Every structure is written in C-alpha cells, then in structure tokens.
Tab-separated table of N, CA and C in Angstrom:
chain	number	residue	atom	x	y	z
B	1	UNK	N	103.543	109.640	81.221
B	1	UNK	CA	104.882	109.443	81.711
B	1	UNK	C	104.869	109.391	83.235
B	2	UNK	N	105.485	108.374	83.808
B	2	UNK	CA	105.571	108.220	85.260
B	2	UNK	C	106.692	109.112	85.772
B	3	UNK	N	106.347	109.938	86.793
B	3	UNK	CA	107.325	110.880	87.340
B	3	UNK	C	107.695	110.584	88.783
B	4	UNK	N	106.894	109.790	89.474
B	4	UNK	CA	107.123	109.510	90.888
B	4	UNK	C	106.448	108.181	91.223
B	5	UNK	N	107.094	107.367	92.030
B	5	UNK	CA	106.509	106.100	92.476
B	5	UNK	C	106.133	106.202	93.952
B	6	UNK	N	104.928	105.718	94.273
B	6	UNK	CA	104.455	105.622	95.649
B	6	UNK	C	104.126	104.158	95.895
B	7	UNK	N	104.493	103.647	97.063
B	7	UNK	CA	104.217	102.239	97.328
B	7	UNK	C	103.969	101.984	98.806
B	8	UNK	N	103.038	101.084	99.049
B	8	UNK	CA	102.846	100.504	100.366
B	8	UNK	C	104.070	99.645	100.660
B	9	UNK	N	104.213	99.185	101.869
B	9	UNK	CA	105.366	98.362	102.225
B	9	UNK	C	104.995	96.882	102.335
B	10	UNK	N	104.131	96.559	103.283
B	10	UNK	CA	103.822	95.164	103.584
B	10	UNK	C	103.037	94.508	102.451
B	11	UNK	N	103.615	93.432	101.916
B	11	UNK	CA	102.976	92.709	100.829
B	11	UNK	C	103.196	93.338	99.468
B	12	UNK	N	103.926	94.429	99.429
B	12	UNK	CA	104.225	95.115	98.168
B	12	UNK	C	105.735	95.188	97.994
B	13	UNK	N	106.378	96.067	98.710
B	13	UNK	CA	107.842	96.162	98.691
B	13	UNK	C	108.447	95.036	99.538
B	14	UNK	N	107.723	94.643	100.587
B	14	UNK	CA	108.200	93.610	101.504
B	14	UNK	C	107.398	92.322	101.331
B	15	UNK	N	108.056	91.194	101.514
B	15	UNK	CA	107.349	89.917	101.468
B	15	UNK	C	106.680	89.649	102.819
B	16	UNK	N	106.092	88.471	102.976
B	16	UNK	CA	105.355	88.150	104.205
B	16	UNK	C	106.252	88.054	105.431
B	17	UNK	N	107.558	87.966	105.235
B	17	UNK	CA	108.509	87.953	106.349
B	17	UNK	C	109.091	89.333	106.632
B	18	UNK	N	108.560	90.347	105.963
B	18	UNK	CA	109.037	91.702	106.169
B	18	UNK	C	110.380	91.985	105.517
B	19	UNK	N	110.730	91.213	104.502
B	19	UNK	CA	112.017	91.349	103.821
B	19	UNK	C	111.819	91.849	102.394
B	20	UNK	N	112.852	92.503	101.863
B	20	UNK	CA	112.859	92.915	100.459
B	20	UNK	C	113.758	91.962	99.684
B	21	UNK	N	113.305	91.587	98.513
B	21	UNK	CA	114.148	90.758	97.655
B	21	UNK	C	115.201	91.633	96.979
B	22	UNK	N	116.276	91.015	96.548
B	22	UNK	CA	117.299	91.746	95.796
B	22	UNK	C	116.710	92.314	94.509
B	23	UNK	N	115.781	91.564	93.908
B	23	UNK	CA	115.126	92.032	92.683
B	23	UNK	C	114.364	93.327	92.951
B	24	UNK	N	113.635	93.390	94.065
B	24	UNK	CA	112.877	94.593	94.416
B	24	UNK	C	113.806	95.777	94.635
B	25	UNK	N	114.870	95.553	95.385
B	25	UNK	CA	115.837	96.633	95.652
B	25	UNK	C	116.432	97.138	94.346
B	26	UNK	N	116.863	96.221	93.504
B	26	UNK	CA	117.479	96.587	92.227
B	26	UNK	C	116.493	97.337	91.322
B	27	UNK	N	115.247	96.888	91.303
B	27	UNK	CA	114.231	97.512	90.457
B	27	UNK	C	113.934	98.939	90.913
B	28	UNK	N	113.763	99.122	92.225
B	28	UNK	CA	113.460	100.456	92.747
B	28	UNK	C	114.635	101.398	92.519
B	29	UNK	N	115.831	100.942	92.870
B	29	UNK	CA	117.016	101.790	92.686
B	29	UNK	C	117.276	102.080	91.213
B	30	UNK	N	116.990	101.108	90.373
B	30	UNK	CA	117.244	101.270	88.951
B	30	UNK	C	116.205	102.063	88.200
B	31	UNK	N	115.076	102.367	88.846
B	31	UNK	CA	114.002	103.092	88.159
B	31	UNK	C	114.398	104.525	87.826
B	32	UNK	N	115.263	105.096	88.646
B	32	UNK	CA	115.653	106.488	88.440
B	32	UNK	C	114.573	107.483	88.822
B	33	UNK	N	113.502	106.988	89.429
B	33	UNK	CA	112.375	107.844	89.807
B	33	UNK	C	112.375	108.101	91.311
B	34	UNK	N	111.858	109.258	91.729
B	34	UNK	CA	111.650	109.468	93.161
B	34	UNK	C	110.703	108.386	93.685
B	35	UNK	N	110.960	107.907	94.892
B	35	UNK	CA	110.202	106.794	95.458
B	35	UNK	C	109.755	107.158	96.861
B	36	UNK	N	108.454	107.076	97.104
B	36	UNK	CA	107.865	107.412	98.396
B	36	UNK	C	107.182	106.192	98.978
B	37	UNK	N	107.523	105.873	100.231
B	37	UNK	CA	106.837	104.799	100.941
B	37	UNK	C	105.613	105.365	101.648
B	38	UNK	N	104.523	104.617	101.589
B	38	UNK	CA	103.269	104.985	102.239
B	38	UNK	C	102.865	103.790	103.082
B	39	UNK	N	102.721	103.983	104.409
B	39	UNK	CA	102.541	102.833	105.281
B	39	UNK	C	101.727	103.166	106.520
B	40	UNK	N	101.177	102.123	107.123
B	40	UNK	CA	100.568	102.249	108.444
B	40	UNK	C	101.646	102.241	109.524
B	41	UNK	N	102.861	101.888	109.129
B	41	UNK	CA	103.973	101.807	110.083
B	41	UNK	C	104.398	103.186	110.585
B	42	UNK	N	105.135	103.154	111.705
B	42	UNK	CA	105.743	104.373	112.238
B	42	UNK	C	106.998	104.695	111.435
B	43	UNK	N	107.465	105.941	111.492
B	43	UNK	CA	108.717	106.270	110.809
B	43	UNK	C	109.875	105.375	111.261
B	44	UNK	N	109.910	105.017	112.546
B	44	UNK	CA	110.971	104.154	113.052
B	44	UNK	C	110.931	102.776	112.391
B	45	UNK	N	109.725	102.270	112.142
B	45	UNK	CA	109.576	100.958	111.509
B	45	UNK	C	109.823	101.023	110.005
B	46	UNK	N	109.838	102.210	109.445
B	46	UNK	CA	110.124	102.396	108.022
B	46	UNK	C	111.607	102.651	107.770
B	47	UNK	N	112.323	103.042	108.801
B	47	UNK	CA	113.705	103.513	108.692
B	47	UNK	C	114.642	102.527	107.990
B	48	UNK	N	114.634	101.284	108.404
B	48	UNK	CA	115.550	100.301	107.809
B	48	UNK	C	115.311	100.142	106.313
B	49	UNK	N	114.056	100.103	105.906
B	49	UNK	CA	113.726	99.935	104.495
B	49	UNK	C	114.166	101.168	103.708
B	50	UNK	N	113.886	102.339	104.246
B	50	UNK	CA	114.301	103.585	103.594
B	50	UNK	C	115.818	103.609	103.414
B	51	UNK	N	116.532	103.223	104.458
B	51	UNK	CA	117.995	103.213	104.390
B	51	UNK	C	118.506	102.170	103.409
B	52	UNK	N	117.897	100.974	103.412
B	52	UNK	CA	118.327	99.923	102.478
B	52	UNK	C	118.113	100.324	101.025
B	53	UNK	N	117.072	101.101	100.790
B	53	UNK	CA	116.793	101.561	99.426
B	53	UNK	C	117.566	102.837	99.088
B	54	UNK	N	118.096	103.497	100.113
B	54	UNK	CA	118.826	104.740	99.880
B	54	UNK	C	117.939	105.839	99.338
B	55	UNK	N	116.734	105.937	99.870
B	55	UNK	CA	115.762	106.893	99.335
B	55	UNK	C	115.465	108.013	100.331
B	56	UNK	N	116.102	109.132	100.154
B	56	UNK	CA	115.728	110.319	100.903
B	56	UNK	C	114.448	110.863	100.283
B	57	UNK	N	113.856	111.814	100.942
B	57	UNK	CA	112.644	112.426	100.403
B	57	UNK	C	111.471	112.258	101.333
B	58	UNK	N	110.300	112.476	100.795
B	58	UNK	CA	109.065	112.488	101.579
B	58	UNK	C	108.470	111.080	101.646
B	59	UNK	N	108.019	110.711	102.869
B	59	UNK	CA	107.377	109.423	103.106
B	59	UNK	C	106.163	109.635	104.008
B	60	UNK	N	105.228	108.701	103.937
B	60	UNK	CA	103.964	108.809	104.662
B	60	UNK	C	103.874	107.667	105.669
B	61	UNK	N	103.678	108.006	106.938
B	61	UNK	CA	103.575	107.029	108.019
B	61	UNK	C	102.182	107.092	108.653
B	62	UNK	N	101.872	106.107	109.466
B	62	UNK	CA	100.619	106.064	110.229
B	62	UNK	C	99.391	106.299	109.341
B	63	UNK	N	99.376	105.682	108.161
B	63	UNK	CA	98.242	105.815	107.234
B	63	UNK	C	97.901	107.268	106.918
B	64	UNK	N	98.901	108.090	106.830
B	64	UNK	CA	98.695	109.508	106.516
B	64	UNK	C	98.696	110.411	107.731
B	65	UNK	N	98.794	109.852	108.926
B	65	UNK	CA	98.813	110.654	110.148
B	65	UNK	C	100.081	111.466	110.317
B	66	UNK	N	101.126	111.068	109.596
B	66	UNK	CA	102.398	111.777	109.684
B	66	UNK	C	103.103	111.707	108.337
B	67	UNK	N	103.452	112.853	107.817
B	67	UNK	CA	104.243	112.927	106.587
B	67	UNK	C	105.576	113.550	106.980
B	68	UNK	N	106.649	112.869	106.594
B	68	UNK	CA	107.967	113.339	106.992
B	68	UNK	C	108.931	113.288	105.824
B	69	UNK	N	109.979	114.088	105.965
B	69	UNK	CA	111.024	114.098	104.952
B	69	UNK	C	112.283	113.503	105.551
B	70	UNK	N	112.818	112.499	104.888
B	70	UNK	CA	114.056	111.843	105.304
B	70	UNK	C	115.208	112.450	104.523
B	71	UNK	N	116.236	112.877	105.267
B	71	UNK	CA	117.454	113.347	104.605
B	71	UNK	C	118.650	112.931	105.439
B	72	UNK	N	119.818	113.365	105.066
B	72	UNK	CA	121.027	112.931	105.766
B	72	UNK	C	121.111	113.445	107.205
B	73	UNK	N	120.243	114.354	107.594
B	73	UNK	CA	120.215	114.870	108.963
B	73	UNK	C	119.167	114.175	109.826
B	74	UNK	N	118.357	113.293	109.228
B	74	UNK	CA	117.311	112.603	109.976
B	74	UNK	C	115.948	112.841	109.358
B	75	UNK	N	114.931	112.843	110.200
B	75	UNK	CA	113.560	113.033	109.734
B	75	UNK	C	113.054	114.415	110.139
B	76	UNK	N	112.376	115.064	109.205
B	76	UNK	CA	111.745	116.358	109.470
B	76	UNK	C	110.243	116.190	109.256
B	77	UNK	N	109.460	116.485	110.294
B	77	UNK	CA	108.017	116.368	110.194
B	77	UNK	C	107.474	117.472	109.291
B	78	UNK	N	106.668	117.078	108.308
B	78	UNK	CA	106.065	118.039	107.389
B	78	UNK	C	104.577	118.250	107.657
B	79	UNK	N	103.908	117.177	108.098
B	79	UNK	CA	102.461	117.241	108.307
B	79	UNK	C	102.102	116.222	109.370
B	80	UNK	N	101.215	116.590	110.280
B	80	UNK	CA	100.894	115.714	111.394
B	80	UNK	C	99.422	115.815	111.767
B	81	UNK	N	98.769	114.665	111.862
B	81	UNK	CA	97.389	114.598	112.339
B	81	UNK	C	97.325	113.483	113.390
B	82	UNK	N	97.722	113.808	114.618
B	82	UNK	CA	97.706	112.789	115.669
B	82	UNK	C	96.290	112.476	116.133
B	83	UNK	N	96.181	111.397	116.900
B	83	UNK	CA	94.911	111.063	117.538
B	83	UNK	C	94.637	112.092	118.627
B	84	UNK	N	93.384	112.334	118.897
B	84	UNK	CA	93.024	113.211	119.998
B	84	UNK	C	93.461	112.508	121.279
B	85	UNK	N	94.236	113.197	122.111
B	85	UNK	CA	94.887	112.591	123.272
B	85	UNK	C	93.885	111.934	124.229
B	86	UNK	N	92.809	112.629	124.560
B	86	UNK	CA	91.809	112.076	125.478
B	86	UNK	C	91.162	110.813	124.931
B	87	UNK	N	90.918	110.792	123.636
B	87	UNK	CA	90.343	109.610	123.001
B	87	UNK	C	91.321	108.441	123.044
B	88	UNK	N	92.589	108.692	122.729
B	88	UNK	CA	93.606	107.630	122.777
B	88	UNK	C	93.715	107.068	124.191
B	89	UNK	N	93.721	107.945	125.167
B	89	UNK	CA	93.802	107.516	126.569
B	89	UNK	C	92.610	106.648	126.947
B	90	UNK	N	91.425	107.110	126.631
B	90	UNK	CA	90.210	106.356	126.976
B	90	UNK	C	90.207	105.001	126.272
B	91	UNK	N	90.537	104.978	124.999
B	91	UNK	CA	90.559	103.740	124.232
B	91	UNK	C	91.514	102.723	124.845
B	92	UNK	N	92.751	103.136	125.076
B	92	UNK	CA	93.767	102.216	125.599
B	92	UNK	C	93.396	101.717	126.996
B	93	UNK	N	93.021	102.618	127.878
B	93	UNK	CA	92.711	102.210	129.248
B	93	UNK	C	91.440	101.371	129.325
B	94	UNK	N	90.435	101.682	128.517
B	94	UNK	CA	89.213	100.874	128.499
B	94	UNK	C	89.475	99.473	127.959
B	95	UNK	N	90.233	99.382	126.869
B	95	UNK	CA	90.549	98.058	126.306
B	95	UNK	C	91.370	97.248	127.301
B	96	UNK	N	92.362	97.878	127.926
B	96	UNK	CA	93.179	97.157	128.907
B	96	UNK	C	92.332	96.680	130.076
B	97	UNK	N	91.404	97.488	130.532
B	97	UNK	CA	90.541	97.127	131.651
B	97	UNK	C	89.642	95.940	131.307
B	98	UNK	N	89.151	95.874	130.087
B	98	UNK	CA	88.219	94.819	129.687
B	98	UNK	C	88.913	93.567	129.160
B	99	UNK	N	90.103	93.717	128.614
B	99	UNK	CA	90.824	92.592	128.010
B	99	UNK	C	92.243	92.568	128.575
B	100	UNK	N	92.425	91.836	129.652
B	100	UNK	CA	93.680	91.853	130.413
B	100	UNK	C	94.878	91.298	129.656
B	101	UNK	N	94.662	90.388	128.691
B	101	UNK	CA	95.786	89.708	128.043
B	101	UNK	C	96.014	90.082	126.585
B	102	UNK	N	95.267	91.047	126.097
B	102	UNK	CA	95.430	91.440	124.695
B	102	UNK	C	96.673	92.330	124.542
B	103	UNK	N	97.354	92.182	123.431
B	103	UNK	CA	98.504	93.039	123.145
B	103	UNK	C	98.039	94.389	122.634
B	104	UNK	N	98.499	95.439	123.254
B	104	UNK	CA	98.176	96.799	122.830
B	104	UNK	C	99.481	97.487	122.441
B	105	UNK	N	99.492	98.063	121.258
B	105	UNK	CA	100.628	98.862	120.817
B	105	UNK	C	100.164	100.305	120.684
B	106	UNK	N	100.893	101.205	121.305
B	106	UNK	CA	100.617	102.634	121.219
B	106	UNK	C	101.867	103.294	120.653
B	107	UNK	N	101.688	104.057	119.600
B	107	UNK	CA	102.810	104.706	118.924
B	107	UNK	C	102.718	106.207	119.130
B	108	UNK	N	103.750	106.760	119.766
B	108	UNK	CA	103.825	108.211	119.892
B	108	UNK	C	104.902	108.714	118.937
B	109	UNK	N	105.299	109.967	119.085
B	109	UNK	CA	106.244	110.536	118.127
B	109	UNK	C	107.625	109.888	118.182
B	110	UNK	N	107.931	109.189	119.261
B	110	UNK	CA	109.259	108.592	119.380
B	110	UNK	C	109.285	107.077	119.521
B	111	UNK	N	108.275	106.499	120.147
B	111	UNK	CA	108.380	105.098	120.546
B	111	UNK	C	107.168	104.248	120.195
B	112	UNK	N	107.441	102.959	120.117
B	112	UNK	CA	106.426	101.912	120.094
B	112	UNK	C	106.307	101.467	121.541
B	113	UNK	N	105.149	101.674	122.146
B	113	UNK	CA	104.918	101.366	123.549
B	113	UNK	C	103.927	100.223	123.682
B	114	UNK	N	104.166	99.343	124.639
B	114	UNK	CA	103.243	98.273	124.960
B	114	UNK	C	103.362	97.986	126.450
B	115	UNK	N	102.354	97.360	127.009
B	115	UNK	CA	102.441	97.007	128.425
B	115	UNK	C	102.552	95.509	128.647
B	116	UNK	N	102.376	94.735	127.586
B	116	UNK	CA	102.506	93.275	127.666
B	116	UNK	C	103.343	92.769	126.513
B	117	UNK	N	104.245	91.881	126.810
B	117	UNK	CA	105.060	91.273	125.762
B	117	UNK	C	104.365	89.986	125.306
B	118	UNK	N	103.412	90.142	124.402
B	118	UNK	CA	102.639	89.007	123.908
B	118	UNK	C	103.349	88.349	122.720
B	119	UNK	N	102.831	87.202	122.307
B	119	UNK	CA	103.387	86.519	121.131
B	119	UNK	C	103.276	87.412	119.898
B	120	UNK	N	102.186	88.156	119.778
B	120	UNK	CA	101.993	89.058	118.644
B	120	UNK	C	103.005	90.195	118.640
B	121	UNK	N	103.298	90.741	119.794
B	121	UNK	CA	104.295	91.811	119.914
B	121	UNK	C	105.669	91.267	119.530
B	122	UNK	N	106.002	90.080	120.018
B	122	UNK	CA	107.297	89.469	119.693
B	122	UNK	C	107.415	89.173	118.202
B	123	UNK	N	106.319	88.710	117.601
B	123	UNK	CA	106.311	88.420	116.159
B	123	UNK	C	106.532	89.702	115.344
B	124	UNK	N	105.852	90.768	115.743
B	124	UNK	CA	106.017	92.059	115.068
B	124	UNK	C	107.461	92.545	115.189
B	125	UNK	N	108.035	92.384	116.373
B	125	UNK	CA	109.426	92.804	116.580
B	125	UNK	C	110.383	92.069	115.632
B	126	UNK	N	110.167	90.769	115.467
B	126	UNK	CA	111.031	89.984	114.573
B	126	UNK	C	110.960	90.488	113.133
B	127	UNK	N	109.803	90.990	112.732
B	127	UNK	CA	109.636	91.483	111.367
B	127	UNK	C	110.239	92.875	111.206
B	128	UNK	N	109.920	93.777	112.120
B	128	UNK	CA	110.315	95.177	111.934
B	128	UNK	C	111.652	95.542	112.578
B	129	UNK	N	112.091	94.736	113.518
B	129	UNK	CA	113.390	94.946	114.171
B	129	UNK	C	113.517	96.336	114.803
B	130	UNK	N	112.429	96.812	115.379
B	130	UNK	CA	112.424	98.082	116.104
B	130	UNK	C	112.009	97.774	117.536
B	131	UNK	N	112.795	98.236	118.476
B	131	UNK	CA	112.529	97.944	119.885
B	131	UNK	C	111.249	98.632	120.360
B	132	UNK	N	110.581	97.978	121.253
B	132	UNK	CA	109.407	98.554	121.900
B	132	UNK	C	109.740	98.815	123.355
B	133	UNK	N	108.994	99.746	123.942
B	133	UNK	CA	109.144	100.053	125.356
B	133	UNK	C	107.989	99.432	126.114
B	134	UNK	N	108.304	98.779	127.226
B	134	UNK	CA	107.266	98.274	128.119
B	134	UNK	C	106.910	99.413	129.070
B	135	UNK	N	105.656	99.797	129.046
B	135	UNK	CA	105.189	100.893	129.895
B	135	UNK	C	103.928	100.461	130.634
B	136	UNK	N	103.634	101.140	131.694
B	136	UNK	CA	102.351	101.006	132.365
B	136	UNK	C	101.474	102.093	131.750
B	137	UNK	N	100.413	101.708	131.030
B	137	UNK	CA	99.635	102.705	130.300
B	137	UNK	C	98.977	103.735	131.218
B	138	UNK	N	98.553	103.326	132.397
B	138	UNK	CA	97.956	104.292	133.318
B	138	UNK	C	98.988	105.371	133.669
B	139	UNK	N	100.202	104.955	134.003
B	139	UNK	CA	101.268	105.916	134.308
B	139	UNK	C	101.652	106.721	133.076
B	140	UNK	N	101.684	106.068	131.920
B	140	UNK	CA	102.033	106.749	130.666
B	140	UNK	C	101.118	107.952	130.454
B	141	UNK	N	99.819	107.738	130.594
B	141	UNK	CA	98.877	108.827	130.339
B	141	UNK	C	98.833	109.853	131.473
B	142	UNK	N	99.187	109.454	132.674
B	142	UNK	CA	99.211	110.403	133.794
B	142	UNK	C	100.459	111.275	133.771
B	143	UNK	N	101.557	110.735	133.270
B	143	UNK	CA	102.842	111.421	133.401
B	143	UNK	C	103.407	111.986	132.107
B	144	UNK	N	102.701	111.837	131.004
B	144	UNK	CA	103.191	112.401	129.759
B	144	UNK	C	102.058	113.082	129.019
B	145	UNK	N	102.420	113.856	128.046
B	145	UNK	CA	101.426	114.435	127.156
B	145	UNK	C	101.975	114.289	125.737
B	146	UNK	N	102.407	113.076	125.420
B	146	UNK	CA	103.009	112.809	124.109
B	146	UNK	C	101.941	112.847	123.027
B	147	UNK	N	102.403	113.000	121.813
B	147	UNK	CA	101.530	112.978	120.661
B	147	UNK	C	101.344	111.533	120.246
B	148	UNK	N	100.107	111.058	120.285
B	148	UNK	CA	99.794	109.661	119.943
B	148	UNK	C	99.294	109.616	118.513
B	149	UNK	N	99.923	108.741	117.710
B	149	UNK	CA	99.568	108.618	116.302
B	149	UNK	C	98.791	107.368	115.970
B	150	UNK	N	98.985	106.317	116.749
B	150	UNK	CA	98.367	105.057	116.371
B	150	UNK	C	98.223	104.171	117.595
B	151	UNK	N	97.106	103.468	117.662
B	151	UNK	CA	96.878	102.442	118.658
B	151	UNK	C	96.430	101.200	117.903
B	152	UNK	N	97.057	100.087	118.191
B	152	UNK	CA	96.637	98.845	117.532
B	152	UNK	C	96.590	97.714	118.547
B	153	UNK	N	95.797	96.699	118.211
B	153	UNK	CA	95.581	95.557	119.102
B	153	UNK	C	95.924	94.270	118.386
C-alpha cells in the first residue's frame, strides 16, 4: 500500500518548460496522499509549485542539502548540510578568475546570486520565475558569512 509520494520536479512533475499540466495537478491533488517534492532547486524555486499544488509538509531542496517544512507560516528548516564556506569561496572565485564569461549561480539560505546576467541565467529565470541578485562575488565573500548550499555553472 502506498502511503506517501515523493517526486523530483524537472522532467517529472514539470515539463521541459518548467510548467505543470492540469492533469498532473489534478492527479497529485486527487491522490489523497502526502506529497513531497525532492529537487536540486532552492526552496525559493520550489515555492510556486508547492503553492500551486497546495501541499504543505516536508520537502527536500538542494539535492538533500536542505530539508524544510512548508506550512501556512512559511518554511521551517528541519535539516541542513551546507557547503563548507571556504570551499565554496575558493571554487567560485577560482572559476570566475579562469572563466570570465561563464554564468555562476550561488545559492545561499535566502537568495540566488550571480555576478553576470548570461543567456543561461535569463533562461533559468524564465522557467523558475525567481529573481536573482547581481553581486560581486569577491565582495560577497569578504562581507558576508552566509550559508552556501549550492554552486552551479
């Protein structure tokens, strides 16, 4: 007997355009089962889908780096395994130094950060509809001590 459903988002719940079909929404809502999203996305990038499905409860972000509970008061962090700060800093600054035009996305506990508005960043924005912050990564690492969960290129 199935008691709980867990699902990835991209290519599973969402189509290649980052959209859910009415059939998918109806099927999930009609299952009557608890439903948990599991994704490489940040909680902010999962928010719209969670709200559209009306599914409070526990969800997994950053490929397991953050487990949170969504309820009517917002998100409550339940489990967190961030990247080691020094490693994230070295990775981002080294890649930026060697590859001047590559798009870098750094996700901390609150924001999607980037230092270049590349075609890839713009494409991602159109799919997820979550704003990104343009930051200077050198200043970011010198002036903050945020919890970094994900770096992608």
